């Protein structure tokens, strides 16, 4: 498995801050690491449910029985690691936020509980008396890793000012449709727009600027970045740009095939 296109830098991607903000926005679970109250400061990490508020601050609904509650009550320092949807390995995106998590003030509980329920509508237990809402109000460091050769630490203020990607939330539906019904079109787009001839190709992620495509060429497999011909800021725009690119690639492929036949003749 290789990283982005062999020998080429990643191009036409959202900023590290935007990528980080998007990952946190879309996530429903995370890895929360606290300083253990029971084991005198040793790290204690586990998987827990996650939501975030409109500013991108992680939200947690945790019970008084949870070890995390005891840890955070004693020492609010912690880190939260979040993975992009369909995370499959270290070639995929993730972000770690390091800072302080504290119990939400009573004046904000209802609003934060509503934000949490919007992400987790099945979480009826957040209304139980032994559950409370906690939030990472202070972020000291953002560490983004987008895959092999793509990493950075955008300032916390840049993370908070960034907007989640407008199309990433419905990327799985678009990718699934293309991968099931239009694999030939994906291969053709790579041939036309990237001058890359591959045996297999499937879209694994989309954002407003382009697609990450898992490709196979001989014994090599890697993720190739294919930019859109123009930014797509909503679902309708994604459909329009995909149709434009597939039609252009198909026309180019037909012309190439006709030229090859003419040479043979």
CSV table of N, CA and C in Angstrom, one decimal, residues 24 80 83 105 124 148 155 190 254 263:
chain,number,residue,atom,x,y,z
A,24,UNK,N,-13.9,15.4,13.1
A,24,UNK,CA,-14.6,15.5,14.4
A,24,UNK,C,-16.1,15.7,14.2
A,80,UNK,N,-8.1,13.4,22.8
A,80,UNK,CA,-9.2,12.7,22.1
A,80,UNK,C,-8.7,12.4,20.7
A,83,UNK,N,-11.2,9.2,14.3
A,83,UNK,CA,-10.8,8.7,12.9
A,83,UNK,C,-11.9,9.1,11.9
A,105,UNK,N,-21.4,23.6,32.2
A,105,UNK,CA,-22.1,24.4,33.2
A,105,UNK,C,-23.6,24.2,33.0
A,124,UNK,N,-31.0,7.6,25.0
A,124,UNK,CA,-32.0,8.1,26.0
A,124,UNK,C,-31.4,8.2,27.4
A,148,UNK,N,-0.2,8.5,4.7
A,148,UNK,CA,1.2,8.5,4.5
A,148,UNK,C,1.7,9.8,3.9
A,155,UNK,N,-3.0,25.5,14.2
A,155,UNK,CA,-3.3,26.1,15.5
A,155,UNK,C,-4.7,25.9,15.9
A,190,UNK,N,-9.5,8.6,-14.3
A,190,UNK,CA,-8.1,8.6,-13.9
A,190,UNK,C,-7.2,8.6,-15.1
A,254,UNK,N,-13.3,7.4,-26.0
A,254,UNK,CA,-13.8,7.0,-27.3
A,254,UNK,C,-12.9,7.5,-28.4
A,263,UNK,N,-5.1,3.8,-36.7
A,263,UNK,CA,-3.7,3.5,-36.9
A,263,UNK,C,-3.5,2.0,-37.3
